[in-house]
XYZ file of C-alpha atoms in Angstrom:
327
model
C -15.119 56.434 -23.351
C -17.560 53.605 -22.633
C -16.990 50.720 -20.250
C -15.507 47.472 -21.509
C -17.978 44.652 -22.035
C -15.616 41.943 -20.813
C -17.736 40.795 -17.901
C -19.136 37.425 -16.900
C -22.744 36.410 -16.437
C -22.094 35.831 -12.733
C -20.923 39.434 -12.275
C -24.020 40.705 -14.077
C -26.307 38.673 -11.802
C -24.475 39.943 -8.690
C -24.853 43.549 -9.831
C -28.571 43.030 -10.564
C -29.079 41.400 -7.152
C -27.443 44.375 -5.389
C -29.735 46.786 -7.226
C -32.882 44.739 -6.489
C -31.988 44.438 -2.795
C -31.381 48.200 -2.575
C -27.731 47.817 -1.593
C -26.561 49.822 -4.596
C -28.054 52.101 -7.183
C -27.726 51.059 -10.807
C -25.111 53.772 -11.383
C -23.065 52.620 -8.372
C -23.312 48.983 -9.445
C -22.145 49.984 -12.919
C -18.977 51.528 -11.489
C -18.333 48.683 -9.030
C -18.759 45.795 -11.470
C -17.591 47.604 -14.652
C -20.884 46.837 -16.417
C -22.878 49.383 -18.452
C -25.737 50.933 -16.448
C -28.313 50.235 -19.167
C -27.376 46.541 -19.156
C -27.867 46.332 -15.384
C -31.227 48.113 -15.592
C -32.349 45.755 -18.355
C -31.483 42.652 -16.321
C -33.089 44.107 -13.182
C -36.354 44.642 -15.073
C -36.265 41.070 -16.414
C -35.589 39.561 -12.985
C -38.349 41.622 -11.321
C -40.835 40.193 -13.823
C -39.825 36.718 -12.677
C -38.234 35.785 -15.976
C -34.902 33.995 -16.354
C -31.954 35.986 -17.612
C -31.381 35.480 -21.348
C -28.152 33.908 -22.561
C -25.587 36.280 -23.983
C -25.481 35.999 -27.756
C -22.261 35.885 -29.739
C -21.888 39.048 -31.820
C -21.886 38.724 -35.586
C -23.557 36.191 -37.875
C -24.394 32.718 -36.653
C -21.890 29.905 -37.347
C -22.460 27.784 -40.433
C -22.657 24.602 -38.369
C -25.022 24.318 -35.401
C -23.420 24.225 -31.960
C -24.337 20.546 -31.463
C -22.578 19.512 -34.673
C -19.498 21.537 -33.788
C -19.392 19.776 -30.416
C -19.519 16.418 -32.201
C -16.659 17.568 -34.427
C -14.583 18.501 -31.361
C -15.286 15.074 -29.822
C -14.193 13.421 -33.076
C -10.919 15.377 -33.049
C -10.272 14.298 -29.450
C -11.078 10.676 -30.302
C -8.694 10.622 -33.255
C -5.955 12.036 -31.029
C -6.520 9.395 -28.336
C -6.121 6.512 -30.822
C -2.851 7.880 -32.246
C -4.179 9.498 -35.432
C -4.363 13.275 -34.781
C -5.986 15.203 -37.613
C -4.703 18.162 -39.572
C -6.372 21.373 -40.686
C -7.332 20.043 -44.125
C -8.913 16.897 -42.656
C -11.025 18.931 -40.228
C -12.210 21.281 -42.968
C -13.144 18.388 -45.271
C -15.016 16.579 -42.507
C -16.934 19.750 -41.562
C -17.781 20.446 -45.224
C -19.071 16.884 -45.612
C -21.353 17.395 -42.599
C -22.617 20.755 -43.852
C -23.428 19.430 -47.326
C -25.831 16.973 -45.718
C -28.300 19.853 -45.260
C -27.014 22.337 -47.881
C -25.408 21.051 -51.090
C -24.027 24.480 -52.039
C -22.296 25.226 -48.743
C -18.514 25.695 -48.727
C -16.084 26.331 -45.886
C -13.112 28.658 -46.115
C -9.965 29.117 -44.067
C -11.790 31.826 -42.140
C -14.283 29.250 -40.851
C -11.380 27.117 -39.588
C -9.849 30.030 -37.663
C -13.215 30.987 -36.146
C -13.848 27.326 -35.264
C -10.633 27.210 -33.228
C -11.539 30.530 -31.580
C -14.980 29.181 -30.569
C -13.369 26.092 -29.029
C -10.317 27.157 -27.002
C -9.905 23.545 -25.843
C -8.288 22.884 -29.248
C -4.803 24.046 -30.166
C -2.214 23.541 -32.903
C 0.467 21.042 -31.893
C 3.361 19.237 -33.554
C 2.822 15.467 -33.517
C 5.768 13.156 -32.783
C 5.820 10.050 -34.974
C 6.381 6.777 -33.065
C 5.716 3.125 -33.796
C 2.644 1.287 -32.557
C 4.638 -0.919 -30.151
C 6.152 2.130 -28.435
C 2.799 3.843 -28.279
C 1.197 0.882 -26.468
C 3.787 0.536 -23.681
C 2.145 0.873 -20.266
C 3.629 1.979 -16.956
C 3.224 -1.469 -15.361
C 5.389 -3.251 -17.950
C 8.161 -0.692 -17.473
C 8.044 -1.218 -13.686
C 8.287 -5.005 -14.109
C 11.293 -4.616 -16.424
C 13.220 -2.375 -14.034
C 12.382 -4.530 -10.992
C 13.637 -7.646 -12.800
C 16.859 -5.938 -13.866
C 17.497 -4.637 -10.336
C 16.995 -8.136 -8.892
C 19.480 -9.721 -11.324
C 22.114 -7.022 -10.752
C 21.881 -7.318 -6.961
C 21.867 -11.131 -6.844
C 24.901 -11.553 -9.119
C 26.726 -8.387 -7.956
C 27.193 -7.140 -11.504
C 29.267 -4.033 -12.179
C 28.892 -1.642 -15.097
C 31.335 -3.578 -17.314
C 29.201 -6.735 -17.152
C 25.824 -5.148 -17.916
C 25.187 -5.125 -21.666
C 22.110 -4.080 -23.586
C 21.642 -5.558 -27.051
C 18.764 -4.573 -29.296
C 17.741 -5.333 -32.845
C 15.741 -2.632 -34.559
C 14.619 -1.766 -38.064
C 16.298 1.270 -39.564
C 13.939 3.656 -41.351
C 14.377 7.196 -42.512
C 13.218 9.834 -40.052
C 9.519 10.581 -40.377
C 8.675 14.243 -40.693
C 6.567 15.677 -37.888
C 3.390 17.452 -38.887
C 1.225 20.175 -37.389
C -2.092 18.772 -36.168
C -5.017 19.951 -34.053
C -5.205 18.423 -30.567
C -6.667 19.126 -27.153
C -5.045 22.074 -25.419
C -2.875 21.047 -22.479
C -1.971 17.582 -23.824
C 1.544 16.669 -22.651
C 2.437 14.739 -25.796
C 0.756 14.293 -29.157
C 1.759 11.051 -30.886
C 1.119 9.957 -34.456
C 1.443 6.258 -35.297
C 4.027 5.293 -37.896
C 3.048 3.122 -40.878
C 6.058 0.934 -41.677
C 7.147 0.253 -45.250
C 7.741 -3.215 -46.742
C 11.515 -2.732 -47.009
C 13.695 -2.309 -43.975
C 17.251 -2.873 -42.802
C 17.850 -4.233 -39.298
C 20.647 -3.114 -37.011
C 21.924 -5.131 -34.041
C 23.458 -2.655 -31.600
C 25.034 -3.410 -28.227
C 26.749 -1.496 -25.431
C 27.436 -1.778 -21.724
C 26.792 0.504 -18.766
C 30.473 1.519 -18.639
C 30.241 3.179 -22.044
C 31.685 0.447 -24.261
C 29.874 0.306 -27.628
C 30.080 -2.819 -29.791
C 30.258 -2.106 -33.555
C 26.827 -2.637 -35.115
C 25.716 -5.535 -37.290
C 23.709 -4.569 -40.392
C 21.221 -7.185 -41.657
C 19.978 -6.766 -45.232
C 16.775 -8.465 -46.528
C 18.296 -10.533 -49.357
C 20.305 -13.685 -50.054
C 23.622 -12.068 -50.909
C 25.251 -8.660 -51.031
C 27.914 -7.259 -53.311
C 31.483 -7.887 -52.244
C 32.152 -4.152 -52.328
C 29.276 -3.571 -49.905
C 30.270 -6.376 -47.533
C 33.824 -5.021 -47.294
C 32.640 -1.446 -46.773
C 32.721 -0.388 -43.111
C 30.032 2.248 -42.696
C 30.976 2.252 -39.011
C 34.490 1.237 -37.968
C 34.478 -2.462 -37.082
C 30.896 -3.050 -38.218
C 29.708 -6.125 -40.123
C 27.125 -6.615 -42.886
C 25.132 -9.821 -43.423
C 21.815 -10.961 -44.896
C 18.693 -12.946 -44.013
C 15.513 -13.793 -45.899
C 13.382 -11.163 -44.170
C 16.089 -8.845 -42.891
C 15.678 -9.891 -39.242
C 17.974 -11.666 -36.797
C 17.856 -15.480 -36.918
C 19.144 -18.143 -34.527
C 22.157 -18.810 -36.749
C 22.974 -15.109 -37.094
C 22.686 -14.625 -33.336
C 25.258 -17.383 -32.693
C 27.539 -15.733 -35.239
C 26.954 -12.394 -33.549
C 28.035 -13.892 -30.192
C 31.431 -14.730 -31.707
C 31.598 -11.202 -33.117
C 30.660 -9.877 -29.666
C 33.450 -11.949 -28.082
C 35.992 -10.499 -30.500
C 34.833 -6.933 -29.909
C 34.825 -6.966 -26.092
C 38.296 -6.173 -24.701
C 39.927 -8.567 -22.225
C 38.785 -8.253 -18.624
C 40.383 -9.250 -15.304
C 37.706 -11.844 -14.512
C 39.478 -15.234 -14.399
C 38.564 -18.808 -13.520
C 41.427 -21.055 -12.324
C 43.928 -18.639 -13.847
C 42.185 -18.509 -17.235
C 40.553 -15.388 -18.663
C 36.763 -15.619 -18.653
C 35.627 -15.495 -22.282
C 32.775 -16.911 -24.319
C 35.086 -19.733 -25.487
C 35.999 -20.559 -21.889
C 32.336 -20.663 -20.943
C 31.697 -23.109 -23.778
C 34.702 -25.214 -22.677
C 33.347 -25.242 -19.125
C 29.970 -26.408 -20.357
C 31.645 -29.132 -22.453
C 33.784 -30.269 -19.505
C 30.684 -30.450 -17.320
C 28.975 -32.654 -19.883
C 32.073 -34.883 -20.199
C 32.358 -35.158 -16.413
C 28.709 -36.113 -16.110
C 29.131 -38.772 -18.823
C 32.252 -40.181 -17.106
C 30.451 -40.332 -13.756
C 27.538 -42.192 -15.318
C 29.923 -44.698 -16.986
C 31.783 -45.258 -13.692
C 28.539 -45.984 -11.857
C 27.549 -48.451 -14.574
C 30.916 -50.300 -14.279
C 30.592 -50.504 -10.490
C 27.094 -51.911 -10.780
C 28.227 -54.525 -13.326
C 31.236 -55.521 -11.179
C 29.088 -55.853 -8.098
C 26.647 -58.027 -10.013
C 29.460 -60.361 -11.221
C 30.932 -60.657 -7.714
C 27.534 -61.566 -6.291
C 27.016 -64.335 -8.839
C 30.545 -65.799 -8.243
C 30.076 -65.812 -4.483
C 26.758 -67.633 -4.804
C 28.352 -70.361 -6.983
C 31.200 -70.857 -4.441
C 28.789 -71.268 -1.536
C 26.722 -73.790 -3.493
C 29.819 -75.901 -4.312
C 31.017 -75.968 -0.654
C 27.593 -77.051 0.548
C 27.546 -79.814 -2.054
C 30.998 -81.168 -0.970
C 30.006 -81.215 2.718
C 26.837 -83.151 2.059
C 28.734 -85.758 0.019
């Protein structure tokens, strides 16, 4: 049984160097490095003539595309992956066929070429791409750090507990996009594919706190009105359905949602002067502050007017006394 030919060029050069230096015979080097004796003798003869060792040739017929063009194709695949548009098998085959027809109009590529192409470039591998939106794909590490630092500062300064930390988000609801098998660089942690949004969407305003309380969602439809049967239908217990021109949250809808939020949050033990702290109480406090400020301003104006009248009366009295004395 012959020796396996799975050896590297470096091992072949080491074996040839040992034979040339006289350290080993060609037969001994063949056993030590697991390289056929005839191959070692051939390389020794080439090196003794002062010639460079020839490159090992791939067995079988030459690839349809030159090595330089295949390298460009690999770079194109990597570039498409980096910009969020990983390519599939069919796209790669079509692109390669388009390149090949530039120098041979009759050339065609089969599925066998695709498999051999992946084998010649082990840096490529089949992966399943996860579909995400463009805004999520462009989030950087620095913006996430700023967000968490800001939240930590607010929580520490105001001594907020889990029942007072709410997260409200408005998002468009789309059907789940199907993942697809693409070709990407081997070793990539994640392979993302950008999502192309449709013209129609339905927005959902969801809210919950850190203690686990979830506020029923608000569904926003892109229209002027909805059917009465739909508006009375609770897809989720306690949820509400409304409309806007473009299906997004507006200033008016947000104020309405605050009242809905106030109704949905159970009573807490936080009180001010014996009264339960609610959104209505906060509005009353703001109104009382405005009324107090207006009353203070009016009081200052009355004092200034009274002081002005007293000053004028006193001046008239002094003038009359002086006039009587002089007479």
